[in-house]
Coordinates of C-alpha atoms and ligand atoms in Angstrom, one line a residue:
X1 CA 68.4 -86.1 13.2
X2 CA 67.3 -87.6 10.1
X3 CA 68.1 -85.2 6.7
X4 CA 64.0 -84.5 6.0
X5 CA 64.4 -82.8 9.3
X6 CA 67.8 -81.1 9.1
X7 CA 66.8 -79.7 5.9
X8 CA 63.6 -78.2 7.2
X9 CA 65.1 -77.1 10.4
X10 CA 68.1 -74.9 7.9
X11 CA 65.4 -73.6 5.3
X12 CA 63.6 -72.3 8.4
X13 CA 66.4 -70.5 9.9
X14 CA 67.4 -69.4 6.0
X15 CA 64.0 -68.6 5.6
X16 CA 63.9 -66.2 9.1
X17 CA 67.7 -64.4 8.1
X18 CA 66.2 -63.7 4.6
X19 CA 63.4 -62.0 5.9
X20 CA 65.8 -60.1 8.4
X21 CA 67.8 -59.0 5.5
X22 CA 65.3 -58.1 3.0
X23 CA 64.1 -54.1 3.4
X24 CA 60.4 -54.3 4.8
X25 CA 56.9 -54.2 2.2
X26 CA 56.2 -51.2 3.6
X27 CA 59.8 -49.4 3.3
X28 CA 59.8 -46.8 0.2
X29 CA 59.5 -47.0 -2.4
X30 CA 57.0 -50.3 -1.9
X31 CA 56.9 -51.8 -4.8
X32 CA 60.4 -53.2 -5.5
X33 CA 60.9 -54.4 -2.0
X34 CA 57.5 -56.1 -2.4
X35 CA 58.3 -57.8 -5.4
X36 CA 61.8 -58.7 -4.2
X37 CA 60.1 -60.4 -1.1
X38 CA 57.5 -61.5 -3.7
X39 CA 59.9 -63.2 -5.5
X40 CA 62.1 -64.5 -2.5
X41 CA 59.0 -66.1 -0.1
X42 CA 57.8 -69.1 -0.7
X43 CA 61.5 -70.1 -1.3
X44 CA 62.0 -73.0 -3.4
X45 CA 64.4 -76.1 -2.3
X46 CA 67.0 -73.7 -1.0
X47 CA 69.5 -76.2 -1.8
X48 CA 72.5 -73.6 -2.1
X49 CA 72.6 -72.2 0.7
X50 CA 72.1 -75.6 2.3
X51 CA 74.8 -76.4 0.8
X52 CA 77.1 -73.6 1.9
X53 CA 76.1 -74.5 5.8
X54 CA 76.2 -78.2 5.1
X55 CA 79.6 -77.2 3.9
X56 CA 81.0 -75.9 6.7
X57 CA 80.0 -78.2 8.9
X58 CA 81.8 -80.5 6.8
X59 CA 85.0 -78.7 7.8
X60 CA 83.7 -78.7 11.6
X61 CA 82.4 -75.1 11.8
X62 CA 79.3 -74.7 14.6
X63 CA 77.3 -71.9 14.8
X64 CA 75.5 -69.4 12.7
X65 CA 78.5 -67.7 10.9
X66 CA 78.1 -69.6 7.6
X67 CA 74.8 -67.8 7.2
X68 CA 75.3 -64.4 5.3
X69 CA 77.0 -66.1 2.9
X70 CA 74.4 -68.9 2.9
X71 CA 71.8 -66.4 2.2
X72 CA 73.4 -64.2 -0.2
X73 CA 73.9 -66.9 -2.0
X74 CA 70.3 -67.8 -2.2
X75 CA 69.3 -64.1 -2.9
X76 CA 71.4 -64.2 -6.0
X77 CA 69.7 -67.3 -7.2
X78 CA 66.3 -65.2 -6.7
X79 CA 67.9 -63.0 -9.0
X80 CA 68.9 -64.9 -11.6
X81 CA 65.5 -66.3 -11.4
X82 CA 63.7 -63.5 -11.9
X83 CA 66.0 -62.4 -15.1
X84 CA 66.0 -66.0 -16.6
X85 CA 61.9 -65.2 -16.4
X86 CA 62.1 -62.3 -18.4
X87 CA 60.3 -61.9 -21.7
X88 CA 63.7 -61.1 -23.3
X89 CA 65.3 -64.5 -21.8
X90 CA 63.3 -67.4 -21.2
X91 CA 59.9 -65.7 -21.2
X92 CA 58.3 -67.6 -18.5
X93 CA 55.1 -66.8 -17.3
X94 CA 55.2 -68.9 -14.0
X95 CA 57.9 -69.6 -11.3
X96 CA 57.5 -71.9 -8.7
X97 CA 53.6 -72.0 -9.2
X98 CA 52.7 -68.5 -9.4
X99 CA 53.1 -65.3 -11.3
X100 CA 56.9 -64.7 -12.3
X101 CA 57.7 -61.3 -11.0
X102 CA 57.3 -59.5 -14.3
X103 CA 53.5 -60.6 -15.2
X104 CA 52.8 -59.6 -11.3
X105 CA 54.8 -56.2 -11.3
X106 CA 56.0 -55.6 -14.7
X107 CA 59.0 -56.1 -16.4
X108 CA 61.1 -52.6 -15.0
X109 CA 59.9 -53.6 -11.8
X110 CA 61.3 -57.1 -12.0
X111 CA 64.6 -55.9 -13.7
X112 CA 64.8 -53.8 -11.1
X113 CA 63.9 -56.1 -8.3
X114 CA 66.5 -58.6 -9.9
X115 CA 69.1 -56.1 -9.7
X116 CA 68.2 -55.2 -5.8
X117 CA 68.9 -59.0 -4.9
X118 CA 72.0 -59.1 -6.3
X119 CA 73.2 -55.5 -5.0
X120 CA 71.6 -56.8 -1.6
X121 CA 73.4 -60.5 -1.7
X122 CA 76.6 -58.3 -1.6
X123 CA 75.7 -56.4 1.2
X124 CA 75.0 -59.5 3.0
X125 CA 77.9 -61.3 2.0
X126 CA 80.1 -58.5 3.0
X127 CA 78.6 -59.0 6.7
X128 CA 81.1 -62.0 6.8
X129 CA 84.0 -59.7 6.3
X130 CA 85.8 -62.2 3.9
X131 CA 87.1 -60.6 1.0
X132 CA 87.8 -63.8 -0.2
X133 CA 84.4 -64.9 -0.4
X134 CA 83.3 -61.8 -2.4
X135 CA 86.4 -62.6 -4.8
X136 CA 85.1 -65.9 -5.1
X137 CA 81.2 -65.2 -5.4
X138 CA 81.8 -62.2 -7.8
X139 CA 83.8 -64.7 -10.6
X140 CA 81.6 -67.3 -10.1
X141 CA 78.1 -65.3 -11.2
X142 CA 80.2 -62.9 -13.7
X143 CA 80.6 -63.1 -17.4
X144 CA 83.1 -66.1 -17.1
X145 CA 80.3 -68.1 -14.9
X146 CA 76.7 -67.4 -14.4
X147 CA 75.8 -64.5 -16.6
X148 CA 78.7 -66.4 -19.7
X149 CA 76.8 -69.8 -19.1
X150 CA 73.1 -67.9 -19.8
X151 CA 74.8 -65.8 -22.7
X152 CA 75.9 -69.2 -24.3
X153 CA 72.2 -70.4 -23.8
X154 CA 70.5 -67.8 -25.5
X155 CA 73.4 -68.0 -28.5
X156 CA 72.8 -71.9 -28.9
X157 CA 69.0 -70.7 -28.8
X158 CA 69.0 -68.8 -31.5
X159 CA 70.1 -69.2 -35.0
X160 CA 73.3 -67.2 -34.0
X161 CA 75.1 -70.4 -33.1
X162 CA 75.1 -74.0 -34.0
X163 CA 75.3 -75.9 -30.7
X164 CA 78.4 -78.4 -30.2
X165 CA 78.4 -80.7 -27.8
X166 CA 81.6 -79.1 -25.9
X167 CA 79.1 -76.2 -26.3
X168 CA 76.5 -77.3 -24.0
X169 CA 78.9 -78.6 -21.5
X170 CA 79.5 -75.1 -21.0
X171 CA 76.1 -74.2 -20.4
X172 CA 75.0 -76.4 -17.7
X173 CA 78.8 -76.2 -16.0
X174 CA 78.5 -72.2 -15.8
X175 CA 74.7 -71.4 -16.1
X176 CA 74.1 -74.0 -12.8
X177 CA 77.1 -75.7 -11.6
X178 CA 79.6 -73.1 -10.6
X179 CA 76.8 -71.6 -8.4
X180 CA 76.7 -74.9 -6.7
X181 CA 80.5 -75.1 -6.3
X182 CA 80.8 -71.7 -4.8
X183 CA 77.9 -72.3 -2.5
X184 CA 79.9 -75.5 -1.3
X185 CA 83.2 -74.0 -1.2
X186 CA 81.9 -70.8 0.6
X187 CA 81.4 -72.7 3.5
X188 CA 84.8 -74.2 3.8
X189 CA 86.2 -70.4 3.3
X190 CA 84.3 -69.1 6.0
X191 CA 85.5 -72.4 8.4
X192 CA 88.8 -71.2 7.1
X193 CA 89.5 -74.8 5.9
X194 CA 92.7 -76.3 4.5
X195 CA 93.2 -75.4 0.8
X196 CA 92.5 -79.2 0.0
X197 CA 89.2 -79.5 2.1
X198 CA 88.0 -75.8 -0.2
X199 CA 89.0 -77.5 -3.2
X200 CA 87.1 -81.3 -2.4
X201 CA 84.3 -78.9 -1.5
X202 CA 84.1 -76.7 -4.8
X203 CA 84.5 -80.1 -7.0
X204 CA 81.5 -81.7 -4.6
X205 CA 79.9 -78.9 -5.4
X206 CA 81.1 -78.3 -9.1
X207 CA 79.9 -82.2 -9.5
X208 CA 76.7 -82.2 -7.9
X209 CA 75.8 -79.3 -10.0
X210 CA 76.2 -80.6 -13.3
X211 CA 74.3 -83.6 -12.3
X212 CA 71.6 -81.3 -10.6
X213 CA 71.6 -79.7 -14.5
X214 CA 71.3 -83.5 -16.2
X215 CA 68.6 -84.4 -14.2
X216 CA 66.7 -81.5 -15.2
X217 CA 67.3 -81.7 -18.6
X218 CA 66.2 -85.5 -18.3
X219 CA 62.6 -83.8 -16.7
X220 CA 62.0 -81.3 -19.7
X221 CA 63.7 -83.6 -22.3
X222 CA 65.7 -80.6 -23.0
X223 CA 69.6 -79.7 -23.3
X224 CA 72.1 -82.5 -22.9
X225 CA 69.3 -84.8 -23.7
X226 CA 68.6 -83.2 -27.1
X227 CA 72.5 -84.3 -28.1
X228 CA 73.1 -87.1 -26.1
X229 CA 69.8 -89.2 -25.6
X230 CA 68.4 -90.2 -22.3
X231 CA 70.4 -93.6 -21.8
X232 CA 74.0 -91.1 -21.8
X233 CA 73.0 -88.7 -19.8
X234 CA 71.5 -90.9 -17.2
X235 CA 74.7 -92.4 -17.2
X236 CA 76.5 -89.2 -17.5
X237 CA 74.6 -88.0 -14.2
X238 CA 75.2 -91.4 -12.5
X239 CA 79.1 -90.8 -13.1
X240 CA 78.9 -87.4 -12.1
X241 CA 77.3 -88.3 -8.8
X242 CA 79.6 -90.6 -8.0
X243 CA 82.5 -88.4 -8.4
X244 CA 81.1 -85.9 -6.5
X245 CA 80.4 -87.9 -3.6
X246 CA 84.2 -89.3 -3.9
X247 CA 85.2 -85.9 -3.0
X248 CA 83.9 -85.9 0.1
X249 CA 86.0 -88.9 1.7
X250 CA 88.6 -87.2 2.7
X251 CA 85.8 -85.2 5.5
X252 CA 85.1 -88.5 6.7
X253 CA 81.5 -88.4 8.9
X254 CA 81.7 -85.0 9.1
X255 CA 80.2 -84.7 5.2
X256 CA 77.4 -86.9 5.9
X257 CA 74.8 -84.5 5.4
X258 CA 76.5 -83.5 2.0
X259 CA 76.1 -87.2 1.3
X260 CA 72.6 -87.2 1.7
X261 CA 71.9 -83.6 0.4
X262 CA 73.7 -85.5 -2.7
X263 CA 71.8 -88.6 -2.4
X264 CA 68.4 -86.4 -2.0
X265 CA 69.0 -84.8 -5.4
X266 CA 69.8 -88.0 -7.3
X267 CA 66.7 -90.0 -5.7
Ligands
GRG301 C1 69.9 -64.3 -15.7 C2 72.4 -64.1 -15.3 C3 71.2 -64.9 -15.4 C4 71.3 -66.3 -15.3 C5 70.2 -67.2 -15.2 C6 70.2 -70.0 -13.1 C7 69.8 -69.4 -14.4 C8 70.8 -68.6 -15.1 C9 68.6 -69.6 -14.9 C10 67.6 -70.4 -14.2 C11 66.8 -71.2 -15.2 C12 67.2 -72.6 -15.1 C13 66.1 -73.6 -15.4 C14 68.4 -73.0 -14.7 C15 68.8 -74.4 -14.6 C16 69.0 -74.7 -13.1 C17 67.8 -74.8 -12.4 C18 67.0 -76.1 -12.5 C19 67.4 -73.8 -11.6 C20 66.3 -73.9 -10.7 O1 66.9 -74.1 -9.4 P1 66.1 -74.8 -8.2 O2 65.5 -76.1 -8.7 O3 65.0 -73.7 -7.9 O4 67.1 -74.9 -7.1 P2 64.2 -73.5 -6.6 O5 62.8 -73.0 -7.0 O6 64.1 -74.8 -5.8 O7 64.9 -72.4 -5.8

């Protein structure tokens, strides 16, 4: 199967869990579980939690057990979406082509249906009965991952804080790659892997992340770019890839599909 296919076939299945695990439009009261939905379908790339089953395949898992984690792991990047959106963050007015979630159900609404996600992804996540993969999830999008990464955004947004360059290394390795890493290394966990396999997955991961940040920035002309230039961060992101993809030897074949999930983000 080539990876165009692979990748629709696992963001249809992610696609058909999420709506299993997302409370109904018409359940009470309405209007957060529509915006949640509203805010989870269309998806995007789904590239996390393609990532978490992609992971643990690597590690020779079979089967549908990866996917609570695979999908609470996408609901919290709804989340974080929807909160990145908000007036008092980014103020965003559009997300992936329509309405963000506040200008179609307010802003309490979307707070709110931010918060649900998360609370859900827990839920979810707990159906795998791994208490390290809660451990894991809950440090990674806490105030020393995730939510520290976007708190260091808005401080080197505002006049609060003159950005260094160690600064915004911070940003793009806690605001987007540790979500990346943990997505990765999830799947190993679940796959009960060797420590060593958990740990080549999480720097793949960690890696791939960054880069996935540096390529963005390279889009909007924004972040790393701003300090660096385009010629270093290109180069930056090249070096980056390439280490990520190193981690992976040691999975042989089995990583393939992490290869050209990699590949498929660099291109
Ligand atoms: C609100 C706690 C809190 C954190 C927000 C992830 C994040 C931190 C903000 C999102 C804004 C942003 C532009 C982050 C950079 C990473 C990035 C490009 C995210 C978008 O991820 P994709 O491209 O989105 O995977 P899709 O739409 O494909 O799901």
């Amino acid at each position: 199967m080539d990876i165009e296919k692979y990748i629709v076939d696992k963001k249809n299945i992610i696609d058909k869990t999420l709506d299993k695990y997302l409370p109904k439009s018409s359940l009470k009261p309405q209007v957060i579980h529509r915006a949640m939905r509203y805010s989870v379908f269309p998806g995007g790339k789904r590239i996390r939690p393609i990532f978490t089953i992609a992971g643990f395949e690597a590690c020779g898992g079979k089967g549908d057990s990866a996917m609570p984690v695979a999908c609470g792991i996408e609901l919290i990047h709804s989340y974080t979406l929807i909160h990145d959106d908000l007036p008092c963050m980014d103020n965003d007015d559009f997300r992936r082509g329509k309405q963000a979630c506040h200008k179609k159900f307010g802003e309490d609404i979307a707070l709110l249906a931010g918060d649900g996600l998360l609370t859900l992804a827990f839920q979810v996540i707990a159906e795998s009965g791994n208490i390290d993969i809660i451990k894991e999830i809950s440090k990674a999008i806490g105030t020393c991952g995730v939510i520290g990464g976007q708190v260091a955004d808005i401080m080197a947004q505002s006049s609060r804080f003159k950005v260094q360059r160690k600064h915004i290394e911070y940003i793009n390795l806690n605001k987007t790659a540790v979500l990346f890493e943990v997505a990765a290394k999830s799947g190993g966990i679940i796959k009960d892997a060797s420590k060593k396999e958990i740990n080549a997955l999480g720097n793949f991961g960690r890696n791939i992340g960054v880069t996935f940040q540096l390529l963005d920035d390279l889009k909007d002309k924004d972040g790393y770019v701003n300090l660096y230039g385009e010629k270093r961060t290109k180069e930056k992101a090249e070096k980056l890839a390439s280490a990520a993809k190193n981690h992976l030897k040691i999975f042989g074949k089995k990583a393939n599909r992490l290869l050209e999930l990699a590949n498929l983000i660099c291109a």
